[in-house]
Short mmCIF file of C-alpha atoms in Angstrom, two decimals:
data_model
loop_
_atom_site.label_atom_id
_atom_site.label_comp_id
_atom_site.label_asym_id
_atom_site.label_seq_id
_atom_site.Cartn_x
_atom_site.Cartn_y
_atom_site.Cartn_z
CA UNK A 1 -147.21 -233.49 -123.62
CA UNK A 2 -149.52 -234.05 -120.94
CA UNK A 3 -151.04 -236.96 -122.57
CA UNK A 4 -148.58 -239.09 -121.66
CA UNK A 5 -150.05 -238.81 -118.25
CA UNK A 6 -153.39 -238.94 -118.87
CA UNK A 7 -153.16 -242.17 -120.39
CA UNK A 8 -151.23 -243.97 -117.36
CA UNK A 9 -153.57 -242.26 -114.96
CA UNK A 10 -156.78 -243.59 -116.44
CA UNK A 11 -155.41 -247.55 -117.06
CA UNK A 12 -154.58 -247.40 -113.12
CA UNK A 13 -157.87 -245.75 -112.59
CA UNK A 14 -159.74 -247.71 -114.85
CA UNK A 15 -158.00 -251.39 -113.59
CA UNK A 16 -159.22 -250.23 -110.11
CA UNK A 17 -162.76 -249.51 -111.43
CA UNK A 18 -163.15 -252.80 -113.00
CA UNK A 19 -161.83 -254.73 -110.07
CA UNK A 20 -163.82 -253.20 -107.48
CA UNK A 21 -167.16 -252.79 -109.91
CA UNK A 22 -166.87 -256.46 -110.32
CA UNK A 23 -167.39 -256.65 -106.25
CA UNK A 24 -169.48 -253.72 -105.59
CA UNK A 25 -170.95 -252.64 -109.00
CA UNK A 26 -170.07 -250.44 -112.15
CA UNK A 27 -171.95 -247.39 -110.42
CA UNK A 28 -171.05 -247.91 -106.42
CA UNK A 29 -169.86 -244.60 -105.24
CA UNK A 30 -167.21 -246.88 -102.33
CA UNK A 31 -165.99 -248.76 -105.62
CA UNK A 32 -165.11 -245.47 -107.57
CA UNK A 33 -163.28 -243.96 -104.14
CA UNK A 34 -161.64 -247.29 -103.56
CA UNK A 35 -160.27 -247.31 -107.48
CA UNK A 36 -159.04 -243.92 -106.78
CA UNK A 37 -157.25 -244.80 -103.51
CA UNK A 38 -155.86 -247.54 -105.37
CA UNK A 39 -154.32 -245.03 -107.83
CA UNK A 40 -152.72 -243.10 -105.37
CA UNK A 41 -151.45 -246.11 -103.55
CA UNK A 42 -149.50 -247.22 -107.21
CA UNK A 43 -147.98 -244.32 -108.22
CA UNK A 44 -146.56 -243.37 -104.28
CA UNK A 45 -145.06 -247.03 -104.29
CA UNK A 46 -143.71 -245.71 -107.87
CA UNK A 47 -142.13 -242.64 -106.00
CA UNK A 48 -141.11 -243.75 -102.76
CA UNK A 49 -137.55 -244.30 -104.01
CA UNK A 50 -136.94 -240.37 -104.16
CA UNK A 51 -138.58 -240.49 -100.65
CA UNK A 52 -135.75 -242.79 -99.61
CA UNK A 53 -132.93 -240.82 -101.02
CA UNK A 54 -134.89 -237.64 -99.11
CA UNK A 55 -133.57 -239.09 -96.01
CA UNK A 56 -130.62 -241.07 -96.90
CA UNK A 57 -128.70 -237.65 -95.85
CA UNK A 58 -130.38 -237.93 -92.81
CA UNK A 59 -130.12 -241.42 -92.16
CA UNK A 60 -126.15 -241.43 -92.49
CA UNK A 61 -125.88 -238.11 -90.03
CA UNK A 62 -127.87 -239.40 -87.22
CA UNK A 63 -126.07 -242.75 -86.84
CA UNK A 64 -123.21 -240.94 -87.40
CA UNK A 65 -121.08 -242.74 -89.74
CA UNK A 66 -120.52 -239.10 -92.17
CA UNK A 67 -119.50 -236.35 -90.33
CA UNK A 68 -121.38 -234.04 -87.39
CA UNK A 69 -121.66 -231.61 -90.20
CA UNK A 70 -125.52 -230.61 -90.84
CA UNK A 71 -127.08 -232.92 -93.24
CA UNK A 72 -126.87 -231.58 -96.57
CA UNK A 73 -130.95 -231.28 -97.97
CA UNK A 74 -131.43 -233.14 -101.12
CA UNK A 75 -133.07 -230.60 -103.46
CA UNK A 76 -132.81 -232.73 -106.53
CA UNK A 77 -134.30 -235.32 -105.21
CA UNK A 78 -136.80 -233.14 -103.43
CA UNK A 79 -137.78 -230.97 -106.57
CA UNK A 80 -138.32 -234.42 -109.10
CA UNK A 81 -140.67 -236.22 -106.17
CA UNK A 82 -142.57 -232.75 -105.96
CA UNK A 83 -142.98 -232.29 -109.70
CA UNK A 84 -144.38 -235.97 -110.46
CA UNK A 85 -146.92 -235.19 -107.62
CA UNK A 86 -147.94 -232.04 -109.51
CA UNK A 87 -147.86 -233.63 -112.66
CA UNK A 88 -149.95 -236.43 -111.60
CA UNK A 89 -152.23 -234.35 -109.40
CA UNK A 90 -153.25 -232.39 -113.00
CA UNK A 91 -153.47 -235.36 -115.12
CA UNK A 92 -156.39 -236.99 -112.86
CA UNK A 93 -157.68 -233.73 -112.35
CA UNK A 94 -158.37 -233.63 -116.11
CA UNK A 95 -159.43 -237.81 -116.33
CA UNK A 96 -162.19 -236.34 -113.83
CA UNK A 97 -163.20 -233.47 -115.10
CA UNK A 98 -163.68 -235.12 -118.15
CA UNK A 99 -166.74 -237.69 -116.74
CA UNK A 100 -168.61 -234.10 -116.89
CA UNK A 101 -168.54 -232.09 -119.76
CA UNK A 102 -171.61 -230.56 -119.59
CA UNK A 103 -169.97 -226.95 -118.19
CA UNK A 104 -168.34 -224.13 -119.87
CA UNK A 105 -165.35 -223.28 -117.88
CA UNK A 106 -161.90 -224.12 -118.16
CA UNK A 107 -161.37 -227.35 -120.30
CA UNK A 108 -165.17 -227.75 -120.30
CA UNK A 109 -166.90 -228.42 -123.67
CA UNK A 110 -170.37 -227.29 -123.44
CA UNK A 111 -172.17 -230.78 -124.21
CA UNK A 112 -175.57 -231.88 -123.85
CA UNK A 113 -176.30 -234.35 -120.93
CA UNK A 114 -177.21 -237.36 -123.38
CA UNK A 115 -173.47 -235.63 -125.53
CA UNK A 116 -171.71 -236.18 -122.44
CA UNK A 117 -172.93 -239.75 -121.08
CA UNK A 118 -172.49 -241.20 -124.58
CA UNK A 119 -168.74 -240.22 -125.26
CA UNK A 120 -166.00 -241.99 -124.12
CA UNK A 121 -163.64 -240.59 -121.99
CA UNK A 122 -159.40 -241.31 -122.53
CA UNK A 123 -160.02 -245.44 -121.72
CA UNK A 124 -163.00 -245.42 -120.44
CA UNK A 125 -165.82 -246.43 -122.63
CA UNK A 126 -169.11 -244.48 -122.51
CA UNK A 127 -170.34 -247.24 -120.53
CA UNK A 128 -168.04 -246.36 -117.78
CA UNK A 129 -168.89 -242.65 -118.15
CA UNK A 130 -172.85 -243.27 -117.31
CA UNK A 131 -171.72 -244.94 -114.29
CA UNK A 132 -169.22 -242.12 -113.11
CA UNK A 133 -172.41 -239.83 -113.25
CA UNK A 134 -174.58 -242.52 -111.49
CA UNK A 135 -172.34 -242.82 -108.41
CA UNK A 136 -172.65 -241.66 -105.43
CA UNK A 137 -171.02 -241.12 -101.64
CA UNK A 138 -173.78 -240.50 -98.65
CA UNK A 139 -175.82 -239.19 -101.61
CA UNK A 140 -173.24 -236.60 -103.28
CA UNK A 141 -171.96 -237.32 -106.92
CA UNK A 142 -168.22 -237.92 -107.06
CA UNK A 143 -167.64 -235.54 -110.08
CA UNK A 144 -169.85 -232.71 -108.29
CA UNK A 145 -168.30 -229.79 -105.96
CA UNK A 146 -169.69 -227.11 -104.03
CA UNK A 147 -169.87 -224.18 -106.31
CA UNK A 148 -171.20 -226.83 -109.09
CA UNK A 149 -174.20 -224.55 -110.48
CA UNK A 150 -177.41 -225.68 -109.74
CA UNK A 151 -178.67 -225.86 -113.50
CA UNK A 152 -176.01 -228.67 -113.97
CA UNK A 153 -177.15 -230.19 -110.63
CA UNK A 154 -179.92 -231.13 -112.35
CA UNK A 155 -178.75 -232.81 -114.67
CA UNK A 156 -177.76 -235.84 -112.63
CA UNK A 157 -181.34 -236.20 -111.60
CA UNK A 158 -181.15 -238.83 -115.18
CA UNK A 159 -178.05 -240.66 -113.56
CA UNK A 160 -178.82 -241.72 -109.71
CA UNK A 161 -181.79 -239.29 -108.94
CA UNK A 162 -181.40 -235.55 -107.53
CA UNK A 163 -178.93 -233.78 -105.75
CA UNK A 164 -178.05 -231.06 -103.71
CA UNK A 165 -175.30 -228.44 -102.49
CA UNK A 166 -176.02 -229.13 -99.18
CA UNK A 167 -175.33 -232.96 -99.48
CA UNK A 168 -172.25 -232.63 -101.73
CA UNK A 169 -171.25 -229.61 -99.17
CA UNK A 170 -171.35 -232.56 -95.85
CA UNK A 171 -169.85 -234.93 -97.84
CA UNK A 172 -167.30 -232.48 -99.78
CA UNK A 173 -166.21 -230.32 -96.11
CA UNK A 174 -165.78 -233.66 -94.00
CA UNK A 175 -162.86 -235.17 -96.72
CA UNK A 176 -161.37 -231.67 -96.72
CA UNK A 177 -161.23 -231.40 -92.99
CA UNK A 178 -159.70 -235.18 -92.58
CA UNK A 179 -157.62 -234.38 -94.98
CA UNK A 180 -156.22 -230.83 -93.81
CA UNK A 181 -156.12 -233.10 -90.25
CA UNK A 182 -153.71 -235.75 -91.55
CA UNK A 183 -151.52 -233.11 -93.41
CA UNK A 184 -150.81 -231.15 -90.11
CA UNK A 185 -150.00 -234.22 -88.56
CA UNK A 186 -147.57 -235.09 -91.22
CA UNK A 187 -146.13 -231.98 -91.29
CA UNK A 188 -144.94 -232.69 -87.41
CA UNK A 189 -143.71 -235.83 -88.16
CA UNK A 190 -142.33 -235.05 -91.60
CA UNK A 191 -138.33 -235.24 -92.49
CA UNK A 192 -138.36 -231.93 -93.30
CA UNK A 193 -138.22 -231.62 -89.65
CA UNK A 194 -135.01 -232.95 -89.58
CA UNK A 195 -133.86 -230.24 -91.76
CA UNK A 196 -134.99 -227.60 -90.43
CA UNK A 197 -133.52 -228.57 -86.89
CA UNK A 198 -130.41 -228.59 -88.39
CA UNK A 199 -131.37 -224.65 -90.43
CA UNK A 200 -130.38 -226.50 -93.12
CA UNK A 201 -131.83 -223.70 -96.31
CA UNK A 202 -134.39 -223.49 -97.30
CA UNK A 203 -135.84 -226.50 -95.19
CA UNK A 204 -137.48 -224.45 -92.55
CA UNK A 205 -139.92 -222.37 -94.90
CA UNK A 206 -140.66 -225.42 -96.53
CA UNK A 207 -141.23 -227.00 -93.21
CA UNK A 208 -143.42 -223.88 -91.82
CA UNK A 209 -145.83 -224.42 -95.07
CA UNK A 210 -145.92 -228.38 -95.08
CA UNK A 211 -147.23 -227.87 -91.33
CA UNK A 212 -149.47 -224.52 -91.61
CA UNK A 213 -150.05 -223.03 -94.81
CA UNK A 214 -151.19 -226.53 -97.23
CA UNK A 215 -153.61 -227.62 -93.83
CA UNK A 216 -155.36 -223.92 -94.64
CA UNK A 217 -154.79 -224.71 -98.64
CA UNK A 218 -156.40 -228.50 -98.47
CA UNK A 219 -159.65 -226.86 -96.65
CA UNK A 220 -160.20 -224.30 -99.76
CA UNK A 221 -159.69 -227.31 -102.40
CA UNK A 222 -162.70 -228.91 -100.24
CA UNK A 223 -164.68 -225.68 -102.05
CA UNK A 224 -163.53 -225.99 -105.41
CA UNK A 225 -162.15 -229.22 -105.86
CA UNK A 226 -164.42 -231.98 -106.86
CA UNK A 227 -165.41 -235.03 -104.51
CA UNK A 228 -163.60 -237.19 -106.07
CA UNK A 229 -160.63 -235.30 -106.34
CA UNK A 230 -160.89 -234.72 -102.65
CA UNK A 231 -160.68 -238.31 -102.24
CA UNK A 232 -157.54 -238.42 -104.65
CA UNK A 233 -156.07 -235.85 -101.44
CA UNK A 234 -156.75 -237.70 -98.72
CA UNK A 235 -155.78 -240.89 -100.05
CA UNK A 236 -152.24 -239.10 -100.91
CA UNK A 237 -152.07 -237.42 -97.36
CA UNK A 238 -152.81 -241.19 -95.56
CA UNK A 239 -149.72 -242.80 -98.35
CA UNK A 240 -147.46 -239.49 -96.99
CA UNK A 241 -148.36 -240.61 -92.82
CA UNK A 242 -147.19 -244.02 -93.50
CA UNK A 243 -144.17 -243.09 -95.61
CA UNK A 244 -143.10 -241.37 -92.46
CA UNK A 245 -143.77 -243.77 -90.23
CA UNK A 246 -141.73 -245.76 -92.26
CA UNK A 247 -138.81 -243.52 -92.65
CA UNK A 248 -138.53 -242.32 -89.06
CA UNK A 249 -138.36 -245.72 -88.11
CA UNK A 250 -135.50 -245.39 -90.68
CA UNK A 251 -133.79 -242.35 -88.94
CA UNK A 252 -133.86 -243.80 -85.51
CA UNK A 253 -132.55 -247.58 -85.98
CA UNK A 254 -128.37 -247.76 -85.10
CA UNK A 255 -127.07 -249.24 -88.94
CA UNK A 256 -125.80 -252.64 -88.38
CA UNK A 257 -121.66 -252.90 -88.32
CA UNK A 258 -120.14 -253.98 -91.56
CA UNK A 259 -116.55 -255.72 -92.44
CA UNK A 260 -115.56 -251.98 -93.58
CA UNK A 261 -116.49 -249.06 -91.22
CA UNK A 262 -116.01 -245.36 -92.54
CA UNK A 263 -113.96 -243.37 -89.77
CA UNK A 264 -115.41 -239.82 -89.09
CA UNK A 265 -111.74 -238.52 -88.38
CA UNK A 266 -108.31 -239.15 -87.77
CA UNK A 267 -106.33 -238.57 -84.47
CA UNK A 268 -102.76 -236.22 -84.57
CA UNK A 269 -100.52 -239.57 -85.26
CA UNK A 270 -103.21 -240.07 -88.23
CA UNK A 271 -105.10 -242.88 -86.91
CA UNK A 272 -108.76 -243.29 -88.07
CA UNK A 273 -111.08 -242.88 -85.10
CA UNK A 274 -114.33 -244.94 -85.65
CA UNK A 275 -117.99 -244.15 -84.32
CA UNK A 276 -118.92 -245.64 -81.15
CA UNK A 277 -122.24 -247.77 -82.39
CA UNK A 278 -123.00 -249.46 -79.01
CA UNK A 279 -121.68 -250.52 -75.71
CA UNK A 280 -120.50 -254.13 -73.98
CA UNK A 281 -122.71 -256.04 -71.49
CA UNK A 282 -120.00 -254.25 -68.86
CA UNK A 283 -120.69 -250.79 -70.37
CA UNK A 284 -117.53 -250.15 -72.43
CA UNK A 285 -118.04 -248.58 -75.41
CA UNK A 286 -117.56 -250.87 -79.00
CA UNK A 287 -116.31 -248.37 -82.01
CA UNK A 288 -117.62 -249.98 -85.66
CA UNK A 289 -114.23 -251.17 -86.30
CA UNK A 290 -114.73 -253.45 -83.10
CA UNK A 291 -118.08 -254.65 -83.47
CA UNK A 292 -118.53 -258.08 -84.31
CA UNK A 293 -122.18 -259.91 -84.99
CA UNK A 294 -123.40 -260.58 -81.49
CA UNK A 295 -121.32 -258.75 -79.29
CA UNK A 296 -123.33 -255.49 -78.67
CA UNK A 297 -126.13 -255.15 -76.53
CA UNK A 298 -128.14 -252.26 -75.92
CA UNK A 299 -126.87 -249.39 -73.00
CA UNK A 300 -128.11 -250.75 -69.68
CA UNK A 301 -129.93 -248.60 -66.93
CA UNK A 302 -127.37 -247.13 -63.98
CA UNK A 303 -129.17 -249.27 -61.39
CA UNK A 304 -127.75 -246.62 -58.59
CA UNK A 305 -129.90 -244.33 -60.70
CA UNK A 306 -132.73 -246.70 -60.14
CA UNK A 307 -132.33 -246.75 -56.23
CA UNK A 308 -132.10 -242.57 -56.45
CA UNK A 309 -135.48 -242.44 -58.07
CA UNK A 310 -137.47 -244.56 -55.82
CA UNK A 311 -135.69 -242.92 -53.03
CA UNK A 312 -136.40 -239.61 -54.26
CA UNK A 313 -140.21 -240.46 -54.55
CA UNK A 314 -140.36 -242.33 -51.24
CA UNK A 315 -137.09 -241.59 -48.84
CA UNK A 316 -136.71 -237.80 -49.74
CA UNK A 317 -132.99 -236.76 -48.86
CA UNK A 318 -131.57 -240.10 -48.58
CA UNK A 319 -131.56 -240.03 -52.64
CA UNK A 320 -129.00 -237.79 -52.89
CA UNK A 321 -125.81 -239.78 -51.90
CA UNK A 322 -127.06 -242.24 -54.16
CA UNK A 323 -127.94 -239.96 -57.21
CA UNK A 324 -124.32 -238.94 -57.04
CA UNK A 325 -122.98 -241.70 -57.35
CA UNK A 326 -124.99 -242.70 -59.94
CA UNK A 327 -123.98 -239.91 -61.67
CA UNK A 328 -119.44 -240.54 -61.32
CA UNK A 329 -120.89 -243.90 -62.96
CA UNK A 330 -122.81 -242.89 -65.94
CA UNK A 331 -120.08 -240.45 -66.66
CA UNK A 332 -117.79 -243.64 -66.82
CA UNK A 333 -120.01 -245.97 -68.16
CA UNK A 334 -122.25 -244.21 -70.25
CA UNK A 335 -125.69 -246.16 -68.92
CA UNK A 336 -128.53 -244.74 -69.30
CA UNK A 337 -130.31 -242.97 -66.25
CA UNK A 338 -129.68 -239.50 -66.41
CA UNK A 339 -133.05 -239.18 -66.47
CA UNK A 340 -134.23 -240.60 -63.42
CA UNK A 341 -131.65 -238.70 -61.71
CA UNK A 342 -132.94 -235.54 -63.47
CA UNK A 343 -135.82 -236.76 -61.35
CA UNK A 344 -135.18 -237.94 -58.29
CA UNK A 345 -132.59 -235.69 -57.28
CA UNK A 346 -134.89 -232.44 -57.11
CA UNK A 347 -138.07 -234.89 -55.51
CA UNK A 348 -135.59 -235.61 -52.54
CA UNK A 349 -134.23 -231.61 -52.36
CA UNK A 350 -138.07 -230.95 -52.25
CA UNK A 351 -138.33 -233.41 -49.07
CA UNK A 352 -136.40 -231.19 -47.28
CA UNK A 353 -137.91 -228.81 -44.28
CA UNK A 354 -138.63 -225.46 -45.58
CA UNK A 355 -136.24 -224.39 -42.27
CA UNK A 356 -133.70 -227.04 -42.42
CA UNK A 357 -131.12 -223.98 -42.69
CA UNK A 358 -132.22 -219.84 -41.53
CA UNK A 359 -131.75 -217.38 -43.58
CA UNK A 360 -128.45 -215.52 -42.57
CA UNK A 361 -130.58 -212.73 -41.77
CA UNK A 362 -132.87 -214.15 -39.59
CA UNK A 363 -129.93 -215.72 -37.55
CA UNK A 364 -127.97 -212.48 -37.73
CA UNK A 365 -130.92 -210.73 -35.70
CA UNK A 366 -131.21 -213.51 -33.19
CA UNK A 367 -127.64 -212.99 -32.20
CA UNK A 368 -128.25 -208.79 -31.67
#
C-alpha cells in the first residue's frame, strides 16, 4: 500500500534533483538539500487546505459572527493533516534509506558497495544513486547518521573520499538543534493555542507536546535520523512557522461586512441583534447589518487619555482629573486608551508626597 507513496515522493524528489543538479551538479550536497526542501515545500502547499479549515472555527469565533461559545476543535480535520504528514514522513524515509543498502537492519538488504551504487532506486536511475553517495554537506554524506557503523563509513571513501562521525555528528546536531529551535517557536505561536485558551479537549495536551515534548523528540531524531532526513525536518518545521504566520494574520483581521450578516442572537421582542464590527469617525458603534463599504474606520485614541499620560509622566497629580474623564468617555465611546490611563493614572498617584496625608495614628498622638 505504501507504494503509492513512494512513487509520488521520489518524482517530487527526483524533479527537484534534476533541476537543481542542472545548476549546481548531479553530486552537490546544497542541490540534494535544496531538492528535498523543495519536496516539503509541494506537498505542505498540497495540505494547507486542512490547515485552513484548522482555524476556520477559530476564525469565525474571534470576529464574532458564531456565537461566544468556545470554538469547537476540528479533529477530523486535525487527524487527516496529521496522518498525511506521517505517511509522507515514512515514505521518504524509505526513498532515503534506499540510496544505502549496504546495512543489515530494518529494510536494509545486505549489498555490496559496487551492488548498491549500480541498482536503481524507485525513479531514480543508478546514475542518480552514485551521486546520492557522492554528496556531501560541510563534508558529511546526506544518507549517513551518527550511529552509522564505522565499517560502512568506509565505504563512501569510493564516492566523495572519507568520512567521519565527528563531521556527520557537527553537521547532523546543528540541523537537529535549528530544528528543535523553530518547533518551540511554533508551538507558541501555533493555533492550537487558541484551543487550548479556550480548554477546548483535548487541545491543551496536544498543545503542551507541540511546544515541549517534539522540541526534546526532534533533538533525538538528530541521533538516529539520517542527514538528509534531518533536512526533510527542518524544512517541514520552517513550512509550519510560515503557515502560522499566515493564519494568525488570519485570526486577527475584522471579516469584511457582507449584504447578509448572521445575527449572534435575538432580543425578547425577537429581533436579531448583529455584531458590532467597527465604530464611526464620531465613535458610535456600526453593527454588520449597518455597515456599508467605506463607512467604518478604525477606533480612535481618547485624546483626554493622551493628555493623562503625558501628564502622568511629566505633571504628576494634575493627570488625574483628566484620566477620569477620559475614562466617562471611553465608557461612552468605546476609543481606545484604556491603556494609557492604566498608565498614567498610577505615574501621577506616584508623584504624590509620601506625607501628603498622616497616618491617623500619627495625628491621633499629636493631639494627646
Amino acid at each position: 500500500m505504501l507504494d503509492l507513496v513512494y512513487s509520488p515522493v521520489s518524482a517530487v524528489l527526483l524533479a527537484g534533483h534534476l533541476l537543481f543538479g542542472a545548476v549546481l551538479g548531479n553530486a552537490s550536497g546544497v542541490g540534494w538539500v535544496l531538492a528535498v526542501l523543495v519536496t516539503v515545500f509541494v506537498f505542505r502547499l498540497c495540505m494547507f487546505p486542512l490547515a485552513v479549515l484548522q482555524t476556520r472555527p477559530l476564525t469565525k469565533h474571534e470576529i464574532g459572527t458564531e456565537t461566544t461559545d468556545p470554538p469547537q476543535f476540528p479533529l477530523v480535520s486535525f487527524t487527516t493533516r496529521l496522518v498525511v504528514q506521517i505517511v509522507l514522513f515514512i515514505g521518504l524515509l524509505q526513498v532515503w534509506k534506499s540510496f544505502d543498502r549496504t546495512g543489515r537492519g530494518v529494510g536494509q538488504l545486505g549489498m555490496s558497495l559496487e551492488q548498491n551504487a549500480s541498482s536503481p532506486n524507485y525513479l531514480f536511475s543508478a546514475d542518480d544513486v552514485q551521486a546520492m553517495l557522492s554528496s556531501r554537506l560541510f563534508g558529511a554524506p546526506l544518507v549517513a547518521r551518527i550511529t552509522t557503523p564505522r565499517a560502512e563509513l568506509r565505504a563512501f571513501a569510493l564516492f566523495g573520499g572519507a568520512v567521519s562521525t565527528p563531521a556527520i555528528a557537527l553537521v547532523a546536531l546543528t540541523v537537529a538543534v535549528a530544528t528543535a529551535t523553530l518547533t518551540v517557536i511554533n508551538g507558541s505561536t501555533s493555533p492550537l493555542g487558541y484551543f487550548a485558551r479556550h480548554r477546548v479537549r483535548p487541545t491543551p495536551l496536544l498543545n503542551a507536546i507541540s511546544r515541549w515534548v517534539l522540541p526534546v523528540l526532534v533533538v533525538l531524531a538528530g541521533l538516529v535520523l539520517p542527514i538528509g532526513m534531518l533536512v526533510y525536518l527542518l524544512g517541514n518545521s520552517a513550512c509550519t512557522w510560515l503557515e502560522h504566520r499566515v493564519l494568525t494574520r488570519r485570526l486577527t483581521t475584522v471579516a469584511p461586512a457582507h449584504d447578509d450578516p448572521r445575527s449572534i442572537g435575538r432580543t425578547a421582542d425577537g429581533e436579531p441583534i448583529y455584531p458590532v464590527i467597527g465604530y464611526t469617525a464620531a465613535g458610535a458603534p456600526v453593527t454588520a447589518n449597518q455597515a456599508a463599504p467605506g463607512t467604518l474606520v478604525h477606533a480612535r485614541t481618547n485624546s483626554m487619555a493622551v493628555v493623562a499620560l503625558v501628564l502622568g509622566v511629566c505633571a504628576g497629580p494634575l493627570a488625574i482629573p483628566f484620566g477620569h474623564v477620559a475614562r466617562s468617555q471611553i465608557r461612552r465611546t468605546r476609543e481606545h486608551g484604556v491603556g494609557r490611563l492604566d498608565t498614567g493614572l498610577p505615574l501621577a498617584r506616584h508623584h504624590r508626597r509620601p506625607d501628603h496625608r498622616r497616618p491617623r495614628d500619627s495625628a491621633r498622638s499629636h493631639l494627646i
